[in-house]
GROMACS .gro file of C-alpha atoms in nm:
model
  227
    1GLY     CA    1  -0.631  20.759  14.595
    2SER     CA    2  -0.734  20.843  14.953
    3HIS     CA    3  -0.468  21.115  14.973
    4ILE     CA    4  -0.609  21.287  14.661
    5ALA     CA    5  -0.965  21.256  14.791
    6ALA     CA    6  -0.862  21.417  15.120
    7LYS     CA    7  -0.689  21.699  14.934
    8LYS     CA    8  -0.999  21.770  14.724
    9GLN     CA    9  -1.210  21.764  15.037
   10ASN     CA   10  -0.988  22.028  15.198
   11ASN     CA   11  -1.035  22.262  14.902
   12SER     CA   12  -1.412  22.273  14.926
   13ILE     CA   13  -1.659  22.424  15.168
   14ASP     CA   14  -2.020  22.356  15.260
   15GLY     CA   15  -2.249  22.601  15.089
   16TYR     CA   16  -2.546  22.628  14.857
   17ILE     CA   17  -2.610  22.637  14.485
   18ILE     CA   18  -2.907  22.860  14.416
   19THR     CA   19  -3.080  22.864  14.078
   20GLN     CA   20  -3.267  23.181  13.991
   21ASN     CA   21  -3.422  23.354  13.696
   22SER     CA   22  -3.466  23.726  13.654
   23GLN     CA   23  -3.663  23.915  13.396
   24GLU     CA   24  -3.370  24.144  13.320
   25TYR     CA   25  -3.078  23.909  13.383
   26GLY     CA   26  -3.189  23.569  13.260
   27GLN     CA   27  -3.076  23.246  13.421
   28LEU     CA   28  -2.862  23.301  13.728
   29SER     CA   29  -2.666  23.043  13.930
   30THR     CA   30  -2.538  23.156  14.267
   31LEU     CA   31  -2.265  22.981  14.468
   32PHE     CA   32  -2.314  23.087  14.827
   33SER     CA   33  -2.082  23.008  15.119
   34LEU     CA   34  -1.892  23.143  15.418
   35LYS     CA   35  -1.595  23.207  15.189
   36GLY     CA   36  -1.777  23.410  14.928
   37VAL     CA   37  -2.066  23.448  14.693
   38LYS     CA   38  -2.046  23.411  14.315
   39PHE     CA   39  -2.321  23.501  14.070
   40ILE     CA   40  -2.289  23.331  13.731
   41THR     CA   41  -2.469  23.432  13.411
   42ASP     CA   42  -2.407  23.357  13.044
   43THR     CA   43  -2.161  23.643  13.000
   44ALA     CA   44  -2.060  23.766  13.344
   45VAL     CA   45  -1.974  23.661  13.696
   46ILE     CA   46  -1.977  23.866  14.013
   47ILE     CA   47  -1.755  23.758  14.302
   48VAL     CA   48  -1.774  23.908  14.651
   49LYS     CA   49  -1.576  23.757  14.938
   50PRO     CA   50  -1.431  23.839  15.278
   51PRO     CA   51  -1.241  24.006  15.423
   52ASP     CA   52  -1.279  24.314  15.202
   53PHE     CA   53  -1.613  24.230  15.032
   54ASN     CA   54  -1.505  24.413  14.715
   55VAL     CA   55  -1.752  24.377  14.430
   56ASN     CA   56  -1.569  24.211  14.137
   57ILE     CA   57  -1.764  24.207  13.811
   58ILE     CA   58  -1.606  23.997  13.538
   59ASN     CA   59  -1.702  23.974  13.171
   60THR     CA   60  -1.601  23.614  13.102
   61LYS     CA   61  -1.620  23.642  12.722
   62GLU     CA   62  -1.418  23.962  12.687
   63HIS     CA   63  -1.193  23.897  12.992
   64LEU     CA   64  -1.266  24.232  13.153
   65ILE     CA   65  -1.298  24.315  13.524
   66PHE     CA   66  -1.438  24.603  13.722
   67THR     CA   67  -1.372  24.615  14.098
   68GLU     CA   68  -1.531  24.847  14.348
   69THR     CA   69  -1.520  24.859  14.727
   70ILE     CA   70  -1.841  24.762  14.900
   71ALA     CA   71  -1.829  25.100  15.080
   72LYS     CA   72  -1.830  25.293  14.751
   73TYR     CA   73  -2.092  25.063  14.612
   74ASN     CA   74  -2.315  25.123  14.914
   75ILE     CA   75  -2.290  25.501  14.883
   76LYS     CA   76  -2.433  25.471  14.532
   77ARG     CA   77  -2.679  25.204  14.634
   78SER     CA   78  -2.813  25.414  14.922
   79ASN     CA   79  -2.911  25.688  14.680
   80TYR     CA   80  -3.181  25.460  14.545
   81TYR     CA   81  -3.378  25.398  14.856
   82ILE     CA   82  -3.227  25.559  15.164
   83ASP     CA   83  -3.223  25.933  15.108
   84GLN     CA   84  -3.076  26.045  15.439
   85LYS     CA   85  -3.068  26.412  15.342
   86ASN     CA   86  -3.435  26.431  15.256
   87SER     CA   87  -3.627  26.403  15.581
   88LYS     CA   88  -3.956  26.419  15.390
   89VAL     CA   89  -3.892  26.078  15.237
   90LYS     CA   90  -3.899  25.764  15.450
   91PHE     CA   91  -3.850  25.400  15.356
   92GLU     CA   92  -3.988  25.110  15.558
   93VAL     CA   93  -4.012  24.734  15.542
   94LYS     CA   94  -4.318  24.552  15.674
   95PRO     CA   95  -4.377  24.176  15.695
   96ASP     CA   96  -4.620  24.065  15.427
   97GLU     CA   97  -4.944  23.924  15.562
   98LYS     CA   98  -4.953  23.636  15.314
   99PRO     CA   99  -4.859  23.297  15.460
  100TYR     CA  100  -4.501  23.185  15.407
  101ASP     CA  101  -4.416  22.914  15.158
  102THR     CA  102  -4.103  22.705  15.108
  103ILE     CA  103  -3.833  22.654  14.845
  104ASP     CA  104  -3.665  22.315  14.882
  105ASN     CA  105  -3.785  22.302  15.247
  106PHE     CA  106  -3.638  22.645  15.329
  107LYS     CA  107  -3.894  22.874  15.486
  108VAL     CA  108  -3.958  23.183  15.276
  109ASN     CA  109  -4.029  23.512  15.455
  110ASN     CA  110  -4.223  23.775  15.259
  111TYR     CA  111  -4.194  24.153  15.295
  112LYS     CA  112  -4.341  24.471  15.156
  113TYR     CA  113  -4.121  24.773  15.101
  114TYR     CA  114  -4.272  25.122  15.117
  115LYS     CA  115  -4.159  25.468  15.021
  116THR     CA  116  -4.338  25.749  15.200
  117GLU     CA  117  -4.327  26.112  15.101
  118ILE     CA  118  -4.443  26.288  15.416
  119ASN     CA  119  -4.785  26.452  15.369
  120VAL     CA  120  -4.794  26.338  15.006
  121ARG     CA  121  -4.825  25.962  14.961
  122ARG     CA  122  -4.707  25.619  15.068
  123VAL     CA  123  -4.642  25.369  14.791
  124ASN     CA  124  -4.537  25.004  14.779
  125ILE     CA  125  -4.220  25.009  14.564
  126CYS     CA  126  -4.119  24.646  14.609
  127ASP     CA  127  -4.234  24.310  14.739
  128PHE     CA  128  -3.947  24.078  14.827
  129SER     CA  129  -3.892  23.739  14.986
  130THR     CA  130  -3.593  23.591  15.167
  131VAL     CA  131  -3.462  23.270  15.320
  132ARG     CA  132  -3.212  23.213  15.600
  133PRO     CA  133  -3.018  22.893  15.528
  134PRO     CA  134  -2.852  22.733  15.834
  135ASN     CA  135  -2.492  22.833  15.918
  136THR     CA  136  -2.505  23.138  15.693
  137PRO     CA  137  -2.346  23.459  15.823
  138ALA     CA  138  -2.567  23.768  15.813
  139LYS     CA  139  -2.289  23.959  15.636
  140MET     CA  140  -2.297  23.727  15.334
  141MET     CA  141  -2.677  23.747  15.310
  142ASP     CA  142  -2.658  24.126  15.337
  143VAL     CA  143  -2.408  24.141  15.050
  144CYS     CA  144  -2.655  23.954  14.828
  145SER     CA  145  -2.931  24.196  14.927
  146GLN     CA  146  -2.702  24.490  14.853
  147LEU     CA  147  -2.628  24.357  14.505
  148ALA     CA  148  -3.002  24.325  14.441
  149TYR     CA  149  -3.067  24.680  14.571
  150LEU     CA  150  -3.279  24.545  14.856
  151PRO     CA  151  -3.284  24.637  15.225
  152THR     CA  152  -3.037  24.439  15.435
  153GLY     CA  153  -3.099  24.241  15.751
  154TYR     CA  154  -3.379  24.022  15.618
  155GLY     CA  155  -3.193  23.722  15.477
  156PHE     CA  156  -3.092  23.597  15.134
  157PRO     CA  157  -3.317  23.739  14.858
  158VAL     CA  158  -3.506  23.471  14.666
  159ARG     CA  159  -3.785  23.674  14.503
  160TYR     CA  160  -3.873  24.029  14.427
  161SER     CA  161  -4.124  24.231  14.230
  162LYS     CA  162  -4.019  24.593  14.191
  163TYR     CA  163  -4.277  24.850  14.093
  164GLU     CA  164  -4.276  25.182  13.921
  165TRP     CA  165  -4.557  25.430  13.962
  166ASN     CA  166  -4.690  25.613  13.659
  167HIS     CA  167  -4.984  25.854  13.692
  168GLY     CA  168  -5.097  25.676  14.006
  169LYS     CA  169  -5.082  25.329  13.852
  170ARG     CA  170  -4.845  25.063  13.976
  171ILE     CA  171  -4.646  24.885  13.703
  172LYS     CA  172  -4.458  24.565  13.787
  173LYS     CA  173  -4.117  24.622  13.638
  174TYR     CA  174  -3.845  24.393  13.767
  175LEU     CA  175  -3.881  24.033  13.874
  176LEU     CA  176  -3.659  23.772  14.036
  177ASN     CA  177  -3.760  23.415  14.110
  178THR     CA  178  -3.576  23.126  14.276
  179TYR     CA  179  -3.629  22.768  14.164
  180SER     CA  180  -3.396  22.573  14.386
  181ILE     CA  181  -3.166  22.600  14.687
  182LYS     CA  182  -2.942  22.297  14.715
  183PRO     CA  183  -2.677  22.230  14.982
  184ALA     CA  184  -2.347  22.160  14.803
  185LYS     CA  185  -1.973  22.128  14.845
  186ILE     CA  186  -1.828  22.432  14.670
  187ASN     CA  187  -1.471  22.435  14.545
  188LEU     CA  188  -1.283  22.730  14.692
  189ASN     CA  189  -1.121  22.792  14.352
  190GLU     CA  190  -1.459  22.927  14.241
  191PHE     CA  191  -1.386  23.242  14.444
  192ILE     CA  192  -1.041  23.309  14.300
  193ILE     CA  193  -1.027  23.619  14.080
  194PRO     CA  194  -0.874  23.508  13.745
  195LYS     CA  195  -0.544  23.662  13.639
  196ASN     CA  196  -0.483  23.836  13.305
  197LEU     CA  197  -0.811  24.029  13.304
  198THR     CA  198  -0.823  24.382  13.163
  199LYS     CA  199  -0.937  24.635  13.423
  200VAL     CA  200  -1.210  24.877  13.315
  201ASP     CA  201  -1.340  25.183  13.494
  202SER     CA  202  -1.716  25.124  13.521
  203GLU     CA  203  -1.969  24.846  13.566
  204MET     CA  204  -2.135  24.941  13.241
  205ALA     CA  205  -1.805  24.900  13.054
  206VAL     CA  206  -1.754  24.549  13.187
  207VAL     CA  207  -2.113  24.448  13.111
  208MET     CA  208  -2.112  24.596  12.761
  209GLY     CA  209  -1.775  24.433  12.696
  210CYS     CA  210  -1.594  24.751  12.605
  211LYS     CA  211  -1.286  24.908  12.758
  212ARG     CA  212  -1.437  25.243  12.847
  213VAL     CA  213  -1.778  25.393  12.920
  214GLY     CA  214  -1.899  25.695  13.117
  215LYS     CA  215  -1.801  25.714  13.483
  216ASN     CA  216  -2.157  25.753  13.610
  217ASP     CA  217  -2.287  25.413  13.510
  218ASN     CA  218  -2.319  25.163  13.790
  219LEU     CA  219  -2.435  24.817  13.884
  220LYS     CA  220  -2.795  24.933  13.859
  221ASP     CA  221  -2.749  24.895  13.484
  222LEU     CA  222  -2.651  24.533  13.527
  223PHE     CA  223  -2.958  24.442  13.727
  224LYS     CA  224  -3.168  24.718  13.564
  225THR     CA  225  -3.325  24.804  13.897
  226ASP     CA  226  -3.443  25.157  13.931
  227TYR     CA  227  -3.626  25.314  14.220
   0.00000   0.00000   0.00000
């Protein structure tokens, strides 16, 4: 009995189970640890883990997988809010003035995210909030921010409100909320990529559950974020 218990213990790692809800994605459970992060929804899981930090999107009902390097993913991601070629557009993050709150005793930091078109206008395109759980590497928190199309370096994203601007009016478009952050022992098997999955060539294909879709679709369609 003790031998089996010890073996089980060796195959798990300290981490967190985070329960979230998003307007576009429904109920979301996140397993978060040094060894990887796994997002779980009704029909899909996303697994990202060291050392390569590839983004693996798996349709669990249709047994499909799409894999992309984090470098490629970030090139696409950067097009949404870091336009390096256009010097007339700047993006900046400012701490929000509102007092911090807590989720399960974790301090929540709040930020405002601005897009400025030089000599034209400065608009608030997103409000977001983060936590920094103890013993959590910055790299893993950054990966979660990258997957949510948020700026990196601020912690693990627990809330966001993303806005679109239409004729000068701000419309709240995409929401994420976090209900709980619980320390947990996470089985390392959770981060194993299943065998016998059919590889597809785009995120949209894996999400829609079909073998082939246009090449230009990307993870934005999964989270339906759009700056």
